[in-house]
């Protein structure tokens, strides 16, 4: 989409998911844990459908007494990507992690992780210092308390990072409702879009199926004003 006027496009941004693991997720109490998984799954599927370069990272997933792999909702989307496992909460300090970021050749990073105030914020602040523009996905990140999550958001924002939600990010990637990219988002929004978005998409599709309105896809002709 070479005419995308948004700050985040398919050509200039990369997705970075940090430590979305079951055991780490047990610490999250700033939001519903099930909603967190749903949101992350939606973001991962949007990135995969649109071909956005993605970096995955875990902490302590290997080599310890207990294994704690990345969410299966993420690994199912990116079976070809091996998460970069670390022992430090500061992912940005890991050479393999930095090499994966550099390999994307993108300067705009869309980052999410748990917990917000530790594994996510440490890398966000470091990325900013290294000259990257960072958008942190607040509804795909969580912390031990709401206060901890909000304080971390404030810290990252004050440092120059931009707060965003997963649907905001995917909406920036595919803003044109007549584009094939936006058409790829429809089944994802139907399944993972909360807050009534999934209801709206289902409602529109029901009208199309019933023949009430023509398909709103990128191949359909525009409806003239005043026509029935």
Short mmCIF file of N, CA and C in Angstrom, two decimals, residues 17-107:
data_model
loop_
_atom_site.label_atom_id
_atom_site.label_comp_id
_atom_site.label_asym_id
_atom_site.label_seq_id
_atom_site.Cartn_x
_atom_site.Cartn_y
_atom_site.Cartn_z
N UNK A 17 7.02 -8.80 19.83
CA UNK A 17 6.25 -9.37 20.94
C UNK A 17 7.21 -9.96 21.95
N UNK A 18 7.15 -9.46 23.20
CA UNK A 18 8.11 -9.82 24.22
C UNK A 18 7.45 -10.57 25.38
N UNK A 19 7.84 -11.81 25.55
CA UNK A 19 7.52 -12.61 26.74
C UNK A 19 6.03 -12.87 26.96
N UNK A 20 5.31 -13.14 25.89
CA UNK A 20 3.91 -13.56 26.02
C UNK A 20 3.91 -15.07 26.28
N UNK A 21 4.06 -15.43 27.56
CA UNK A 21 4.18 -16.82 27.98
C UNK A 21 3.20 -17.10 29.11
N UNK A 22 2.69 -18.33 29.20
CA UNK A 22 1.69 -18.66 30.23
C UNK A 22 2.11 -18.33 31.65
N UNK A 23 3.32 -18.75 32.06
CA UNK A 23 3.74 -18.50 33.44
C UNK A 23 3.91 -17.02 33.71
N UNK A 24 4.47 -16.29 32.73
CA UNK A 24 4.61 -14.85 32.88
C UNK A 24 3.22 -14.21 32.93
N UNK A 25 2.30 -14.73 32.11
CA UNK A 25 0.96 -14.18 32.05
C UNK A 25 0.19 -14.33 33.35
N UNK A 26 0.58 -15.31 34.17
CA UNK A 26 -0.10 -15.49 35.46
C UNK A 26 0.08 -14.27 36.37
N UNK A 27 1.12 -13.47 36.10
CA UNK A 27 1.37 -12.28 36.92
C UNK A 27 0.47 -11.11 36.55
N UNK A 28 -0.20 -11.22 35.42
CA UNK A 28 -1.01 -10.10 34.92
C UNK A 28 -2.33 -10.00 35.68
N UNK A 29 -2.55 -8.84 36.30
CA UNK A 29 -3.82 -8.56 36.98
C UNK A 29 -4.36 -7.18 36.62
N UNK A 30 -3.69 -6.52 35.67
CA UNK A 30 -4.14 -5.19 35.24
C UNK A 30 -5.26 -5.28 34.21
N UNK A 31 -5.47 -6.47 33.64
CA UNK A 31 -6.56 -6.69 32.71
C UNK A 31 -6.91 -8.17 32.72
N UNK A 32 -8.04 -8.52 32.14
CA UNK A 32 -8.44 -9.91 32.07
C UNK A 32 -7.42 -10.70 31.25
N UNK A 33 -6.94 -11.81 31.80
CA UNK A 33 -5.90 -12.58 31.12
C UNK A 33 -6.39 -13.17 29.81
N UNK A 34 -7.64 -13.59 29.77
CA UNK A 34 -8.20 -14.13 28.53
C UNK A 34 -8.27 -13.07 27.45
N UNK A 35 -8.63 -11.84 27.82
CA UNK A 35 -8.69 -10.74 26.86
C UNK A 35 -7.30 -10.41 26.33
N UNK A 36 -6.31 -10.49 27.21
CA UNK A 36 -4.94 -10.25 26.77
C UNK A 36 -4.53 -11.23 25.68
N UNK A 37 -4.82 -12.50 25.89
CA UNK A 37 -4.48 -13.52 24.90
C UNK A 37 -5.23 -13.27 23.59
N UNK A 38 -6.51 -12.93 23.69
CA UNK A 38 -7.30 -12.66 22.49
C UNK A 38 -6.72 -11.48 21.70
N UNK A 39 -6.37 -10.43 22.40
CA UNK A 39 -5.82 -9.25 21.74
C UNK A 39 -4.50 -9.54 21.05
N UNK A 40 -3.62 -10.27 21.75
CA UNK A 40 -2.32 -10.62 21.17
C UNK A 40 -2.50 -11.51 19.95
N UNK A 41 -3.44 -12.44 20.03
CA UNK A 41 -3.70 -13.32 18.89
C UNK A 41 -4.18 -12.52 17.69
N UNK A 42 -5.07 -11.54 17.93
CA UNK A 42 -5.55 -10.70 16.84
C UNK A 42 -4.43 -9.90 16.21
N UNK A 43 -3.56 -9.32 17.03
CA UNK A 43 -2.44 -8.53 16.51
C UNK A 43 -1.48 -9.41 15.72
N UNK A 44 -1.18 -10.60 16.25
CA UNK A 44 -0.28 -11.51 15.55
C UNK A 44 -0.84 -11.92 14.20
N UNK A 45 -2.12 -12.23 14.16
CA UNK A 45 -2.74 -12.65 12.90
C UNK A 45 -2.81 -11.50 11.89
N UNK A 46 -3.02 -10.29 12.38
CA UNK A 46 -3.04 -9.14 11.47
C UNK A 46 -1.66 -8.94 10.85
N UNK A 47 -0.62 -9.03 11.67
CA UNK A 47 0.74 -8.87 11.16
C UNK A 47 1.09 -9.95 10.15
N UNK A 48 0.69 -11.18 10.46
CA UNK A 48 0.99 -12.29 9.54
C UNK A 48 0.23 -12.12 8.22
N UNK A 49 -1.04 -11.76 8.29
CA UNK A 49 -1.85 -11.62 7.08
C UNK A 49 -1.31 -10.53 6.17
N UNK A 50 -0.76 -9.47 6.76
CA UNK A 50 -0.30 -8.33 5.98
C UNK A 50 1.20 -8.35 5.70
N UNK A 51 1.89 -9.37 6.19
CA UNK A 51 3.31 -9.52 5.90
C UNK A 51 4.21 -8.56 6.66
N UNK A 52 3.80 -8.15 7.85
CA UNK A 52 4.62 -7.25 8.66
C UNK A 52 5.73 -8.04 9.34
N UNK A 53 6.99 -7.64 9.20
CA UNK A 53 8.09 -8.36 9.86
C UNK A 53 7.86 -8.44 11.37
N UNK A 54 8.12 -9.61 11.95
CA UNK A 54 7.80 -9.84 13.35
C UNK A 54 8.97 -10.49 14.08
N UNK A 55 9.23 -9.99 15.29
CA UNK A 55 10.27 -10.55 16.15
C UNK A 55 9.58 -11.06 17.42
N UNK A 56 9.90 -12.30 17.82
CA UNK A 56 9.33 -12.91 19.01
C UNK A 56 10.44 -13.17 20.03
N UNK A 57 10.12 -12.94 21.30
CA UNK A 57 11.12 -13.17 22.34
C UNK A 57 10.47 -13.78 23.58
N UNK A 58 11.22 -14.62 24.28
CA UNK A 58 10.77 -15.23 25.53
C UNK A 58 11.86 -15.09 26.58
N UNK A 59 11.48 -15.29 27.85
CA UNK A 59 12.45 -15.25 28.94
C UNK A 59 12.33 -16.54 29.75
N UNK A 60 13.45 -17.25 29.86
CA UNK A 60 13.47 -18.48 30.64
C UNK A 60 12.59 -19.58 30.11
N UNK A 61 12.34 -19.59 28.81
CA UNK A 61 11.47 -20.62 28.24
C UNK A 61 12.20 -21.95 28.08
N UNK A 62 13.53 -21.88 28.08
CA UNK A 62 14.32 -23.08 27.88
C UNK A 62 15.41 -23.16 28.94
N UNK A 63 15.86 -24.37 29.22
CA UNK A 63 17.01 -24.56 30.09
C UNK A 63 16.74 -24.47 31.57
N UNK A 64 15.49 -24.34 31.97
CA UNK A 64 15.18 -24.31 33.39
C UNK A 64 14.39 -25.57 33.76
N UNK A 65 14.03 -25.70 35.03
CA UNK A 65 13.31 -26.88 35.48
C UNK A 65 11.95 -26.98 34.78
N UNK A 66 11.26 -25.86 34.68
CA UNK A 66 9.96 -25.81 34.02
C UNK A 66 10.07 -25.10 32.68
N UNK A 67 9.37 -25.59 31.69
CA UNK A 67 9.37 -24.93 30.38
C UNK A 67 8.19 -23.96 30.32
N UNK A 68 8.39 -22.87 29.63
CA UNK A 68 7.34 -21.85 29.53
C UNK A 68 7.38 -21.24 28.13
N UNK A 69 6.90 -21.96 27.12
CA UNK A 69 6.97 -21.48 25.74
C UNK A 69 6.02 -20.32 25.50
N UNK A 70 6.21 -19.67 24.38
CA UNK A 70 5.36 -18.56 23.98
C UNK A 70 3.91 -19.04 23.83
N UNK A 71 2.94 -18.12 23.99
CA UNK A 71 1.53 -18.48 23.83
C UNK A 71 1.34 -19.31 22.56
N UNK A 72 0.59 -20.37 22.67
CA UNK A 72 0.31 -21.19 21.48
C UNK A 72 -0.45 -20.40 20.44
N UNK A 73 -1.18 -19.37 20.86
CA UNK A 73 -1.91 -18.51 19.92
C UNK A 73 -0.96 -17.69 19.06
N UNK A 74 0.28 -17.54 19.52
CA UNK A 74 1.29 -16.85 18.72
C UNK A 74 2.09 -17.85 17.89
N UNK A 75 2.52 -18.93 18.52
CA UNK A 75 3.33 -19.92 17.79
C UNK A 75 2.55 -20.55 16.65
N UNK A 76 1.23 -20.64 16.79
CA UNK A 76 0.41 -21.20 15.71
C UNK A 76 0.39 -20.28 14.50
N UNK A 77 0.54 -18.98 14.74
CA UNK A 77 0.54 -18.00 13.65
C UNK A 77 1.91 -17.92 12.98
N UNK A 78 2.97 -18.06 13.80
CA UNK A 78 4.34 -17.93 13.28
C UNK A 78 5.16 -19.20 13.56
N UNK A 79 4.76 -20.34 12.99
CA UNK A 79 5.53 -21.56 13.24
C UNK A 79 6.95 -21.49 12.68
N UNK A 80 7.18 -20.57 11.75
CA UNK A 80 8.49 -20.44 11.11
C UNK A 80 9.46 -19.59 11.93
N UNK A 81 8.96 -18.92 12.98
CA UNK A 81 9.81 -18.04 13.78
C UNK A 81 10.12 -18.70 15.12
N UNK A 82 11.40 -18.83 15.43
CA UNK A 82 11.82 -19.35 16.73
C UNK A 82 12.00 -18.17 17.68
N UNK A 83 11.23 -18.10 18.75
CA UNK A 83 11.40 -16.99 19.69
C UNK A 83 12.82 -16.94 20.24
N UNK A 84 13.33 -15.74 20.42
CA UNK A 84 14.66 -15.54 20.98
C UNK A 84 14.56 -15.63 22.50
N UNK A 85 15.14 -16.67 23.07
CA UNK A 85 15.02 -16.87 24.51
C UNK A 85 16.21 -16.24 25.23
N UNK A 86 15.92 -15.64 26.40
CA UNK A 86 16.93 -14.91 27.16
C UNK A 86 16.81 -15.27 28.63
N UNK A 87 17.79 -14.78 29.40
CA UNK A 87 17.72 -14.91 30.85
C UNK A 87 17.57 -13.54 31.51
N UNK A 88 17.79 -12.47 30.74
CA UNK A 88 17.67 -11.11 31.26
C UNK A 88 16.31 -10.53 30.91
N UNK A 89 15.75 -9.75 31.83
CA UNK A 89 14.48 -9.08 31.53
C UNK A 89 14.66 -8.02 30.46
N UNK A 90 15.89 -7.58 30.24
CA UNK A 90 16.18 -6.52 29.27
C UNK A 90 16.48 -7.14 27.92
N UNK A 91 15.44 -7.39 27.13
CA UNK A 91 15.62 -8.06 25.83
C UNK A 91 16.56 -7.27 24.92
N UNK A 92 16.51 -5.96 24.98
CA UNK A 92 17.30 -5.13 24.07
C UNK A 92 18.80 -5.33 24.25
N UNK A 93 19.19 -5.81 25.42
CA UNK A 93 20.62 -6.04 25.69
C UNK A 93 21.12 -7.36 25.11
N UNK A 94 20.22 -8.18 24.60
CA UNK A 94 20.60 -9.47 24.02
C UNK A 94 21.02 -9.28 22.56
N UNK A 95 22.25 -9.64 22.20
CA UNK A 95 22.72 -9.46 20.82
C UNK A 95 21.83 -10.13 19.77
N UNK A 96 21.30 -11.31 20.09
CA UNK A 96 20.45 -12.01 19.12
C UNK A 96 19.15 -11.24 18.89
N UNK A 97 18.62 -10.68 19.97
CA UNK A 97 17.40 -9.88 19.86
C UNK A 97 17.65 -8.64 19.01
N UNK A 98 18.73 -7.94 19.29
CA UNK A 98 19.05 -6.75 18.52
C UNK A 98 19.30 -7.08 17.05
N UNK A 99 19.96 -8.21 16.79
CA UNK A 99 20.20 -8.62 15.41
C UNK A 99 18.90 -8.88 14.67
N UNK A 100 17.93 -9.49 15.36
CA UNK A 100 16.62 -9.74 14.75
C UNK A 100 15.90 -8.43 14.44
N UNK A 101 16.00 -7.46 15.34
CA UNK A 101 15.40 -6.15 15.09
C UNK A 101 16.05 -5.49 13.89
N UNK A 102 17.37 -5.48 13.85
CA UNK A 102 18.09 -4.85 12.74
C UNK A 102 17.76 -5.53 11.42
N UNK A 103 17.53 -6.83 11.45
CA UNK A 103 17.25 -7.58 10.22
C UNK A 103 15.93 -7.16 9.57
N UNK A 104 15.01 -6.59 10.35
CA UNK A 104 13.75 -6.13 9.77
C UNK A 104 13.93 -4.90 8.90
N UNK A 105 15.01 -4.15 9.13
CA UNK A 105 15.30 -2.90 8.42
C UNK A 105 14.19 -1.86 8.61
N UNK A 106 13.51 -1.93 9.74
CA UNK A 106 12.44 -0.98 10.03
C UNK A 106 12.84 -0.12 11.23
N UNK A 107 12.49 1.17 11.19
CA UNK A 107 12.80 2.09 12.28
C UNK A 107 11.59 2.38 13.16
#
